[in-house]
């Protein structure tokens, strides 16, 4: 990491040297003769009628040092390609350990446009980015004046490349508007010391009246779905990098950011699990209660968990024995066991001692006309459900007013009509079951897809 308080100046000084040296290896004229216009339209890919996600390949930064020790660009992009509107690649080598070769590797794997994210101050860099396959560039108003911006953006547009215009304060926002920037990224990072404040987006856009055709992006410091929903009141999309690449499980982080940590309960076959995972599901619920129409045998559950390894599986039990819970949990390597019955504190304590330390314990709280007092411990998460679970009925959500909800998975009567109202309660996640079925006990695959699309497109349909 770099101790220099004005990191940006250090980067720009180095960038000038890099450009001079690079021109010795390959001239501007040679690059110009080699490049062709991109056929991908960066602007169209970032449509305003749904939330935009520019997902970034980021290995390191001056402020954080190495973000991703085992940086595997192929592995990262194979996740991104299923969820990103566009893919951002940091190409600065000295300070971010980026590489232009990353663009070429990614180009072979994705259909989305690729944004070259660098500190661009010279026309040479734009041609160089296009030479390696970039479809768009980042222009940072903190490091160029309006005259330079016009020159650089015009070159990009002649190559059919898009321009993401980065601003860091209200004055730069006004400049970007006057420069007719189509997509404006508000960087929540202080470019002098690289500190981050996600509220920077709110502060810059507060009381601002902007042209309707501008697409606004919030970048840096975004770590969870609640931040995305809060920011969605002001912006159309997000640029996210280190929050994802710093994690071992890239897919899990992407899904939790875009959709939240939501569960589809009552999975009965591999196809239901595949669709759940593909479209944004985080948890998969397997019900081992024989009285339930959604009951699944251990053998069938093993088929699901063996074929679909991209969900965190939760076993649902109702007054089962500790031996049975332990056996099933161990066989399936369950993420959590969910207790739906009359299990008391003594039962929970014994279960906790015998259960793998990695396996969580969730306890269902059945709610009628009030929220009961909860005195349990050794519980990792509570599931609030209607007192008649599995019947497609919600309890009165007004009971949650002024209650702590971030340790609650909300269940009961959730469907595509009420999921946005539900997610605004700011619970840990949502637990879908009968509301996404076509017949009792059988999941409707289209409803699963539609409900996650609605959660992703939060900005478009929020009340």
XYZ file of C-alpha atoms in Angstrom:
463
model
C 0.000 0.000 0.000
C 1.103 3.567 -0.650
C 1.615 6.098 2.127
C 1.469 9.146 -0.141
C -1.520 11.236 0.968
C -2.217 12.353 -2.592
C -2.225 8.984 -4.293
C -3.846 10.362 -7.438
C -0.919 12.676 -8.222
C 1.478 9.763 -7.852
C -0.612 7.631 -10.214
C -0.817 10.349 -12.877
C 2.926 10.998 -12.754
C 3.525 7.309 -13.302
C 0.906 7.187 -16.064
C 2.683 9.900 -18.059
C 5.883 7.848 -17.911
C 4.002 4.681 -18.893
C 2.522 6.353 -21.980
C 5.922 7.625 -23.093
C 7.493 4.194 -22.693
C 4.598 2.383 -24.348
C 4.800 4.562 -27.450
C 8.349 3.283 -27.966
C 7.046 -0.274 -28.249
C 4.031 0.409 -30.435
C 3.362 3.741 -32.104
C 0.049 5.572 -32.153
C 0.008 5.313 -35.942
C 0.403 1.542 -35.849
C -2.399 1.147 -33.316
C -4.697 3.455 -35.294
C -4.200 1.319 -38.380
C -4.986 -1.846 -36.432
C -8.168 -0.951 -34.562
C -11.733 -1.265 -35.772
C -14.918 0.177 -34.340
C -16.567 -1.907 -31.669
C -19.870 -3.508 -32.600
C -21.127 -3.470 -29.011
C -23.125 -0.495 -27.772
C -22.110 0.363 -24.221
C -24.916 2.902 -23.847
C -27.663 0.499 -24.887
C -26.366 -2.154 -22.520
C -26.967 0.203 -19.611
C -30.694 0.689 -20.133
C -32.512 2.910 -17.663
C -35.533 0.663 -17.251
C -33.748 -1.702 -14.891
C -30.920 -1.624 -12.383
C -27.525 -1.564 -14.063
C -24.652 -3.580 -12.632
C -21.128 -2.968 -13.896
C -19.106 -5.709 -12.238
C -15.383 -5.128 -11.967
C -12.316 -7.352 -12.151
C -10.068 -5.897 -9.463
C -7.002 -7.538 -7.981
C -5.438 -4.758 -5.896
C -5.547 -1.059 -5.050
C -3.157 1.509 -3.552
C -5.345 1.852 -0.462
C -6.081 -1.821 0.215
C -3.078 -3.585 -1.256
C -3.882 -7.075 -2.549
C -7.658 -7.528 -2.592
C -7.743 -10.954 -4.226
C -4.754 -13.208 -3.512
C -5.839 -15.994 -5.847
C -6.943 -13.725 -8.684
C -8.431 -15.898 -11.439
C -9.866 -13.685 -14.157
C -11.568 -16.613 -15.924
C -13.290 -17.823 -12.764
C -14.476 -14.315 -11.904
C -15.821 -13.542 -15.369
C -17.636 -16.863 -15.658
C -19.741 -15.618 -12.739
C -20.051 -12.028 -13.943
C -21.293 -12.950 -17.407
C -24.580 -14.245 -15.962
C -25.407 -11.092 -13.995
C -23.491 -8.056 -15.306
C -24.793 -5.347 -17.632
C -21.158 -4.614 -18.495
C -17.786 -5.766 -17.190
C -15.136 -3.355 -15.945
C -11.449 -4.222 -16.163
C -8.815 -2.252 -14.278
C -5.768 -2.107 -16.539
C -3.323 -0.012 -14.490
C -0.450 -2.355 -13.689
C 1.740 -0.541 -11.162
C -0.896 0.496 -8.627
C -3.745 -1.969 -9.256
C -1.939 -4.988 -10.724
C -4.187 -4.791 -13.753
C -3.343 -5.815 -17.292
C -4.646 -5.073 -20.772
C -4.382 -8.781 -21.553
C -7.280 -9.289 -19.151
C -9.541 -7.586 -21.698
C -8.570 -10.036 -24.426
C -9.178 -13.020 -22.158
C -12.578 -11.731 -21.082
C -13.597 -10.919 -24.658
C -13.573 -14.616 -25.493
C -15.992 -15.437 -22.695
C -18.683 -12.753 -22.613
C -21.241 -10.973 -24.769
C -21.362 -7.830 -22.618
C -19.335 -4.710 -23.450
C -16.030 -4.335 -21.605
C -15.104 -1.093 -19.872
C -11.414 -0.236 -19.717
C -10.975 1.407 -16.336
C -7.758 3.375 -16.255
C -6.465 6.898 -15.695
C -6.878 8.153 -19.246
C -5.169 11.451 -20.065
C -3.920 10.856 -23.607
C -5.605 9.811 -26.898
C -3.041 7.038 -27.196
C -4.647 5.230 -24.261
C -8.039 5.093 -25.959
C -6.667 3.518 -29.122
C -4.593 1.186 -26.964
C -7.692 0.114 -25.024
C -9.615 -0.507 -28.223
C -6.616 -2.382 -29.666
C -7.000 -4.869 -26.814
C -10.770 -5.114 -27.290
C -12.340 -2.585 -24.912
C -15.803 -1.283 -25.828
C -15.843 1.669 -23.428
C -13.488 3.838 -21.401
C -13.544 5.724 -18.116
C -12.865 9.468 -18.170
C -12.197 11.014 -14.761
C -13.038 14.710 -14.567
C -10.697 15.161 -11.597
C -7.683 14.609 -13.860
C -8.717 16.279 -17.141
C -10.203 19.639 -18.113
C -13.228 20.177 -20.341
C -11.141 20.717 -23.481
C -9.296 17.452 -22.901
C -12.552 15.653 -22.129
C -14.063 16.691 -25.459
C -11.022 15.494 -27.379
C -10.888 12.156 -25.593
C -14.633 11.453 -25.663
C -14.838 12.327 -29.370
C -12.080 9.833 -30.140
C -13.903 7.158 -28.174
C -17.177 7.861 -29.944
C -15.499 7.709 -33.366
C -14.521 4.171 -32.420
C -18.127 3.536 -31.319
C -16.850 3.186 -27.751
C -18.890 4.334 -24.802
C -17.673 6.767 -22.161
C -18.299 6.445 -18.444
C -17.711 9.905 -16.987
C -16.552 9.907 -13.376
C -17.289 12.792 -11.015
C -16.200 13.309 -7.433
C -18.075 16.450 -6.356
C -20.978 18.736 -7.277
C -18.830 20.968 -9.463
C -17.680 17.995 -11.521
C -21.290 16.826 -11.807
C -22.210 20.193 -13.351
C -19.248 19.906 -15.712
C -20.329 16.421 -16.780
C -23.851 17.638 -17.521
C -22.544 20.587 -19.541
C -20.242 18.217 -21.433
C -23.308 16.146 -22.408
C -22.033 13.037 -20.650
C -24.466 10.175 -21.208
C -23.443 8.038 -18.245
C -22.126 9.655 -15.074
C -20.422 7.657 -12.346
C -20.284 9.189 -8.879
C -17.191 7.890 -7.140
C -17.656 7.487 -3.398
C -13.885 7.313 -3.028
C -11.787 10.346 -2.090
C -9.215 10.466 -4.883
C -6.587 12.130 -2.707
C -6.372 9.539 0.063
C -8.648 6.827 -1.438
C -10.922 6.698 1.625
C -14.540 5.685 0.939
C -17.890 7.106 2.040
C -20.945 5.559 0.376
C -23.060 8.547 1.467
C -21.077 10.643 -1.000
C -23.585 9.733 -3.721
C -26.500 11.009 -1.613
C -24.640 14.220 -0.764
C -23.778 15.036 -4.370
C -27.229 14.291 -5.800
C -29.241 15.885 -2.996
C -31.513 18.626 -4.352
C -30.065 18.201 -7.854
C -32.325 18.458 -10.903
C -30.738 16.423 -13.685
C -31.556 15.858 -17.356
C -33.849 12.848 -17.709
C -31.691 11.073 -20.285
C -28.596 10.793 -18.064
C -27.794 7.421 -16.520
C -26.318 7.703 -13.027
C -23.974 5.127 -11.529
C -22.757 4.909 -7.934
C -19.264 3.451 -7.535
C -17.093 2.342 -4.591
C -18.048 1.309 -1.069
C -21.089 -0.772 -2.011
C -21.098 -4.002 -0.018
C -24.694 -5.196 0.420
C -28.159 -5.268 -1.083
C -29.606 -2.742 1.355
C -27.092 -0.130 0.181
C -28.128 -0.863 -3.385
C -31.808 -0.418 -2.547
C -31.127 2.820 -0.669
C -29.005 4.206 -3.504
C -31.591 3.109 -6.083
C -33.710 6.084 -5.074
C -31.036 8.300 -6.624
C -29.131 6.309 -9.258
C -29.786 3.826 -12.036
C -26.897 1.473 -11.437
C -23.750 0.458 -9.627
C -20.099 -0.248 -10.296
C -18.834 -2.857 -7.846
C -15.417 -4.488 -7.672
C -13.449 -5.038 -4.480
C -16.538 -5.995 -2.435
C -16.848 -9.000 -4.757
C -13.286 -9.985 -5.627
C -12.239 -9.833 -1.971
C -14.526 -12.811 -1.304
C -13.676 -16.480 -1.766
C -17.171 -17.278 -3.055
C -17.614 -14.829 -5.940
C -21.009 -16.182 -7.003
C -22.494 -15.976 -3.517
C -21.355 -12.376 -3.135
C -22.736 -11.323 -6.526
C -26.127 -12.879 -5.788
C -26.348 -11.427 -2.286
C -25.513 -7.960 -3.641
C -27.921 -7.963 -6.568
C -30.845 -9.923 -5.121
C -30.275 -10.199 -1.371
C -29.987 -13.414 0.643
C -33.277 -15.066 -0.241
C -34.489 -18.637 0.062
C -36.667 -20.819 -2.093
C -38.119 -23.414 0.267
C -39.657 -26.776 -0.538
C -37.339 -27.749 -3.397
C -38.165 -31.257 -4.604
C -35.978 -31.859 -7.647
C -32.766 -30.837 -9.387
C -34.493 -28.602 -11.945
C -36.121 -26.456 -9.256
C -32.748 -26.054 -7.558
C -30.987 -25.214 -10.840
C -33.487 -22.497 -11.712
C -33.382 -21.121 -8.166
C -29.603 -20.796 -8.269
C -29.409 -19.512 -11.833
C -31.779 -16.604 -11.326
C -30.570 -15.391 -7.954
C -31.511 -17.722 -5.119
C -29.084 -17.825 -2.214
C -30.591 -20.528 0.024
C -32.358 -23.733 -0.992
C -34.841 -25.169 1.492
C -35.273 -28.949 1.807
C -38.235 -30.058 3.914
C -37.822 -33.278 5.914
C -41.215 -33.172 7.602
C -43.241 -36.185 6.442
C -46.555 -34.381 6.968
C -45.592 -31.698 4.452
C -46.678 -31.956 0.829
C -43.164 -30.722 0.039
C -41.455 -33.543 1.937
C -38.268 -34.823 0.337
C -36.402 -38.034 1.068
C -32.741 -37.971 1.976
C -31.924 -39.817 -1.256
C -33.630 -37.188 -3.413
C -32.092 -34.393 -1.369
C -28.659 -35.901 -2.015
C -29.334 -35.768 -5.758
C -30.145 -32.067 -5.509
C -27.158 -31.110 -3.363
C -24.812 -33.209 -5.513
C -25.920 -31.682 -8.811
C -26.525 -28.091 -7.720
C -23.640 -26.972 -5.542
C -24.281 -23.236 -5.904
C -26.942 -22.918 -3.206
C -26.601 -22.870 0.565
C -28.933 -25.655 1.680
C -31.197 -25.424 4.709
C -32.876 -28.511 6.141
C -36.359 -27.888 7.527
C -37.399 -30.078 10.483
C -40.555 -30.329 12.599
C -40.180 -32.078 15.964
C -37.549 -34.405 14.519
C -35.138 -36.248 16.776
C -31.658 -34.872 17.288
C -30.236 -38.075 15.793
C -32.287 -37.603 12.617
C -31.284 -33.947 12.263
C -27.599 -34.779 12.773
C -27.726 -37.626 10.253
C -29.357 -35.547 7.517
C -27.251 -32.476 8.204
C -24.029 -34.468 8.032
C -25.088 -36.361 4.890
C -25.934 -33.150 3.019
C -23.368 -30.804 4.617
C -26.247 -28.444 5.377
C -25.574 -24.751 5.806
C -28.348 -24.550 8.395
C -31.045 -26.568 10.120
C -34.397 -24.832 10.488
C -36.491 -25.875 13.482
C -40.245 -25.561 12.892
C -41.606 -27.458 15.859
C -41.765 -27.277 19.633
C -38.016 -27.518 20.189
C -37.114 -25.982 23.545
C -33.858 -24.477 24.787
C -32.576 -27.794 26.137
C -33.143 -29.444 22.748
C -31.354 -26.579 21.006
C -28.397 -26.758 23.399
C -27.905 -30.483 22.837
C -28.293 -30.038 19.083
C -25.713 -27.267 19.080
C -23.172 -29.492 20.842
C -23.664 -32.381 18.436
C -24.065 -30.401 15.221
C -21.079 -29.380 13.117
C -19.755 -25.969 14.150
C -20.173 -24.831 10.544
C -23.907 -25.566 10.533
C -26.227 -22.784 11.679
C -29.408 -23.220 13.693
C -32.490 -21.281 12.593
C -35.662 -21.167 14.683
C -39.117 -20.491 13.306
C -41.315 -18.084 15.260
C -44.996 -18.506 14.405
C -46.879 -15.232 14.536
C -50.612 -14.586 14.793
C -51.659 -11.194 16.185
C -48.496 -10.303 18.109
C -44.782 -11.061 18.191
C -44.031 -13.323 21.160
C -41.134 -12.778 23.524
C -38.060 -14.631 22.339
C -35.643 -15.980 24.937
C -33.658 -18.500 22.894
C -29.906 -18.556 22.606
C -27.661 -20.704 20.373
C -29.889 -19.499 17.528
C -28.201 -17.899 14.516
C -31.301 -16.629 12.719
C -35.039 -16.414 13.335
C -37.620 -17.216 10.672
C -40.827 -15.240 11.197
C -43.752 -17.081 9.650
C -47.531 -17.099 9.810
C -48.884 -19.367 12.542
C -50.216 -21.542 9.688
C -46.978 -22.096 7.709
C -47.091 -23.347 4.121
C -50.613 -21.998 3.496
C -49.596 -18.921 1.509
C -50.637 -16.484 4.233
C -48.679 -13.532 5.598
C -48.811 -12.304 9.151
C -49.394 -8.617 9.850
C -46.080 -7.006 8.858
C -47.014 -3.850 10.746
C -46.018 -5.795 13.858
C -42.398 -5.429 12.701
C -42.526 -1.651 12.926
C -39.712 -0.337 15.129
C -38.402 -3.896 15.561
C -34.886 -5.075 14.813
C -35.262 -7.059 11.594
C -31.740 -7.798 10.357
C -31.723 -11.126 12.235
C -35.038 -12.250 10.715
C -35.743 -14.292 7.606
C -39.256 -13.260 6.580
C -41.609 -16.076 5.553
C -45.310 -16.572 4.959
C -47.345 -15.622 1.909
C -44.499 -14.070 -0.072
C -45.108 -13.732 -3.811
C -44.336 -11.526 -6.789
C -47.013 -9.000 -5.783
C -45.701 -8.286 -2.292
C -41.968 -9.071 -2.490
C -40.937 -5.412 -2.886
C -42.988 -4.350 0.113
C -41.426 -7.259 1.994
C -37.848 -6.430 1.078
C -38.379 -2.863 2.297
C -38.829 -4.258 5.812
C -35.033 -4.737 5.742
C -35.047 -8.273 7.040
C -32.046 -10.560 6.641
C -33.786 -12.101 3.629
C -37.040 -13.437 2.213
C -38.278 -17.035 2.334
C -40.458 -17.981 -0.659
C -42.525 -21.142 -0.821
C -46.166 -21.559 -1.859
C -46.242 -18.112 -3.488
C -44.071 -19.395 -6.340
C -45.963 -22.621 -7.017
C -48.375 -23.425 -9.846
C -49.947 -26.340 -7.976
C -49.593 -27.070 -4.278
C -46.117 -28.486 -3.682
C -44.788 -27.930 -7.220
C -42.645 -24.906 -7.978
C -43.446 -22.735 -10.999
C -40.061 -22.192 -12.672
C -41.213 -19.036 -14.432
C -42.409 -17.547 -11.142
C -38.985 -18.209 -9.624
C -37.322 -16.370 -12.502
C -39.826 -13.506 -12.425
C -39.546 -12.911 -8.693
C -35.767 -12.578 -8.822
C -35.998 -10.280 -11.844
C -38.355 -8.094 -9.858
C -35.962 -8.007 -6.898
C -33.057 -7.129 -9.201
C -35.002 -4.379 -10.923
C -35.870 -2.754 -7.621
C -35.432 0.825 -8.846
C -37.840 0.391 -11.699
C -40.772 -0.805 -9.618
C -40.174 0.614 -6.154
C -43.138 2.485 -4.651
